[in-house]
CSV table of C-alpha atoms in Angstrom, one decimal:
chain,number,residue,atom,x,y,z
A,1,ASN,CA,12.2,0.7,-0.5
A,2,PRO,CA,12.2,4.4,0.0
A,3,ALA,CA,9.4,6.4,-1.6
A,4,SER,CA,9.0,10.2,-1.8
A,5,ASP,CA,5.7,10.7,-3.7
A,6,VAL,CA,4.3,7.4,-5.0
A,7,VAL,CA,4.4,3.6,-4.4
A,8,HIS,CA,4.1,1.1,-7.2
A,9,LEU,CA,2.5,-2.3,-6.7
A,10,GLN,CA,4.4,-5.1,-8.5
A,11,PRO,CA,2.2,-8.1,-9.4
A,12,VAL,CA,3.3,-11.5,-8.1
A,13,ALA,CA,2.9,-14.5,-10.4
A,14,ASN,CA,-0.3,-16.4,-9.7
A,15,ALA,CA,-1.5,-13.7,-7.3
A,16,ALA,CA,-5.2,-12.8,-7.2
A,17,GLN,CA,-6.4,-9.5,-8.7
A,18,PRO,CA,-6.2,-6.9,-5.9
A,19,VAL,CA,-9.5,-5.5,-4.7
A,20,SER,CA,-8.5,-3.4,-1.7
A,21,ALA,CA,-5.5,-2.2,0.2
A,22,MET,CA,-4.7,-0.6,3.5
A,23,ILE,CA,-1.7,1.5,4.5
A,24,HIS,CA,-0.7,1.4,8.2
A,25,ASP,CA,1.9,3.6,9.9
A,26,GLY,CA,4.7,2.4,12.1
A,27,ALA,CA,2.4,2.3,15.1
A,28,GLY,CA,-0.1,0.0,13.3
A,29,ARG,CA,-2.7,2.7,12.7
A,30,MET,CA,-4.5,2.6,9.4
A,31,VAL,CA,-3.8,5.8,7.6
A,32,ARG,CA,-5.4,5.1,4.2
A,33,GLU,CA,-7.8,2.6,2.7
A,34,LEU,CA,-7.8,2.1,-1.1
A,35,GLU,CA,-10.3,0.4,-3.4
A,36,ALA,CA,-9.5,-1.6,-6.6
A,37,GLY,CA,-9.5,1.4,-8.9
A,38,ALA,CA,-6.8,3.2,-7.0
A,39,LEU,CA,-4.5,0.1,-7.2
A,40,SER,CA,-4.2,0.1,-11.0
A,41,GLY,CA,-1.5,2.8,-11.1
A,42,PRO,CA,0.9,4.5,-8.7
A,43,ILE,CA,-0.3,5.1,-5.2
A,44,ASP,CA,0.1,8.7,-4.1
A,45,VAL,CA,1.7,8.9,-0.6
A,46,SER,CA,3.0,12.5,-0.9
A,47,ASP,CA,0.7,13.6,1.9
A,48,LEU,CA,1.9,11.0,4.4
A,49,PRO,CA,4.5,12.1,7.0
A,50,ALA,CA,8.0,10.7,6.7
A,51,GLY,CA,8.3,7.2,8.3
A,52,ALA,CA,7.8,3.5,7.9
A,53,TYR,CA,4.6,2.1,6.6
A,54,SER,CA,3.1,-1.3,5.7
A,55,LEU,CA,0.8,-1.9,2.7
A,56,ARG,CA,-1.6,-4.8,3.0
A,57,VAL,CA,-3.3,-5.9,-0.3
A,58,THR,CA,-6.4,-8.1,-0.3
A,59,GLY,CA,-7.0,-10.1,-3.5
A,60,ILE,CA,-10.4,-11.0,-5.1
A,61,ASP,CA,-10.0,-14.5,-3.6
A,62,GLY,CA,-9.5,-13.2,-0.1
A,63,SER,CA,-5.7,-13.7,-0.1
A,64,VAL,CA,-3.6,-11.1,1.6
A,65,SER,CA,-0.1,-9.8,0.7
A,66,GLU,CA,1.9,-7.4,2.7
A,67,GLY,CA,4.9,-5.2,2.0
A,68,ARG,CA,6.7,-2.3,3.6
A,69,PHE,CA,8.0,1.0,2.4
A,70,LEU,CA,9.7,4.1,3.8
A,71,ARG,CA,8.2,7.5,3.1
A,72,GLN,CA,11.1,10.1,2.9
Protein backbone atom coordinates (compact mmCIF):
# COMPACT_ATOMS: atom_id res chain seq x y z
CA ASN A 1 0.00 0.00 0.00
CA PRO A 2 1.54 3.33 -1.03
CA ALA A 3 1.94 6.01 1.62
CA SER A 4 3.03 9.60 1.23
CA ASP A 5 2.94 11.04 4.75
CA VAL A 6 1.27 8.62 7.19
CA VAL A 7 0.62 4.91 7.73
CA HIS A 8 -2.45 3.67 9.59
CA LEU A 9 -2.50 0.44 11.60
CA GLN A 10 -5.62 -1.64 11.10
CA PRO A 11 -6.50 -3.82 14.07
CA VAL A 12 -6.86 -7.55 13.43
CA ALA A 13 -9.60 -9.47 15.20
CA ASN A 14 -8.32 -11.21 18.35
CA ALA A 15 -4.92 -9.50 18.04
CA ALA A 16 -3.13 -8.41 21.19
CA GLN A 17 -2.88 -4.71 21.99
CA PRO A 18 0.27 -3.33 20.30
CA VAL A 19 3.05 -2.17 22.64
CA SER A 20 5.86 -1.41 20.21
CA ALA A 21 6.70 -1.34 16.53
CA MET A 22 9.77 -1.12 14.33
CA ILE A 23 10.05 0.14 10.78
CA HIS A 24 12.80 -1.41 8.62
CA ASP A 25 13.94 -0.21 5.21
CA GLY A 26 14.31 -2.44 2.16
CA ALA A 27 17.84 -3.44 3.25
CA GLY A 28 16.56 -4.63 6.65
CA ARG A 29 17.96 -1.69 8.65
CA MET A 30 15.76 -0.42 11.47
CA VAL A 31 14.90 3.20 10.70
CA ARG A 32 12.37 3.87 13.45
CA GLU A 33 11.23 2.38 16.74
CA LEU A 34 7.80 3.31 18.10
CA GLU A 35 6.27 2.86 21.54
CA ALA A 36 2.61 2.15 22.33
CA GLY A 37 1.56 5.81 22.51
CA ALA A 38 2.69 6.44 18.94
CA LEU A 39 0.63 3.50 17.66
CA SER A 40 -2.79 4.85 18.66
CA GLY A 41 -3.06 7.12 15.61
CA PRO A 42 -1.48 7.61 12.20
CA ILE A 43 2.27 6.95 12.03
CA ASP A 44 4.13 9.85 10.41
CA VAL A 45 6.53 8.56 7.73
CA SER A 46 6.94 11.87 5.87
CA ASP A 47 10.64 12.07 6.80
CA LEU A 48 11.51 8.64 5.35
CA PRO A 49 13.05 8.47 1.87
CA ALA A 50 10.92 6.93 -0.89
CA GLY A 51 11.14 3.15 -0.95
CA ALA A 52 9.83 -0.13 0.46
CA TYR A 53 9.51 -0.63 4.22
CA SER A 54 8.32 -3.27 6.62
CA LEU A 55 6.46 -2.54 9.84
CA ARG A 56 6.76 -5.10 12.64
CA VAL A 57 4.31 -4.72 15.53
CA THR A 58 4.74 -6.52 18.86
CA GLY A 59 1.65 -7.15 20.98
CA ILE A 60 1.34 -7.06 24.75
CA ASP A 61 1.39 -10.88 24.75
CA GLY A 62 4.63 -11.03 22.73
CA SER A 63 2.92 -11.84 19.44
CA VAL A 64 4.41 -10.26 16.30
CA SER A 65 2.62 -9.03 13.18
CA GLU A 66 4.34 -7.69 10.11
CA GLY A 67 3.20 -5.64 7.15
CA ARG A 68 4.78 -3.77 4.28
CA PHE A 69 4.26 -0.35 2.74
CA LEU A 70 5.76 1.82 0.02
CA ARG A 71 6.76 5.38 0.83
CA GLN A 72 6.23 7.57 -2.25
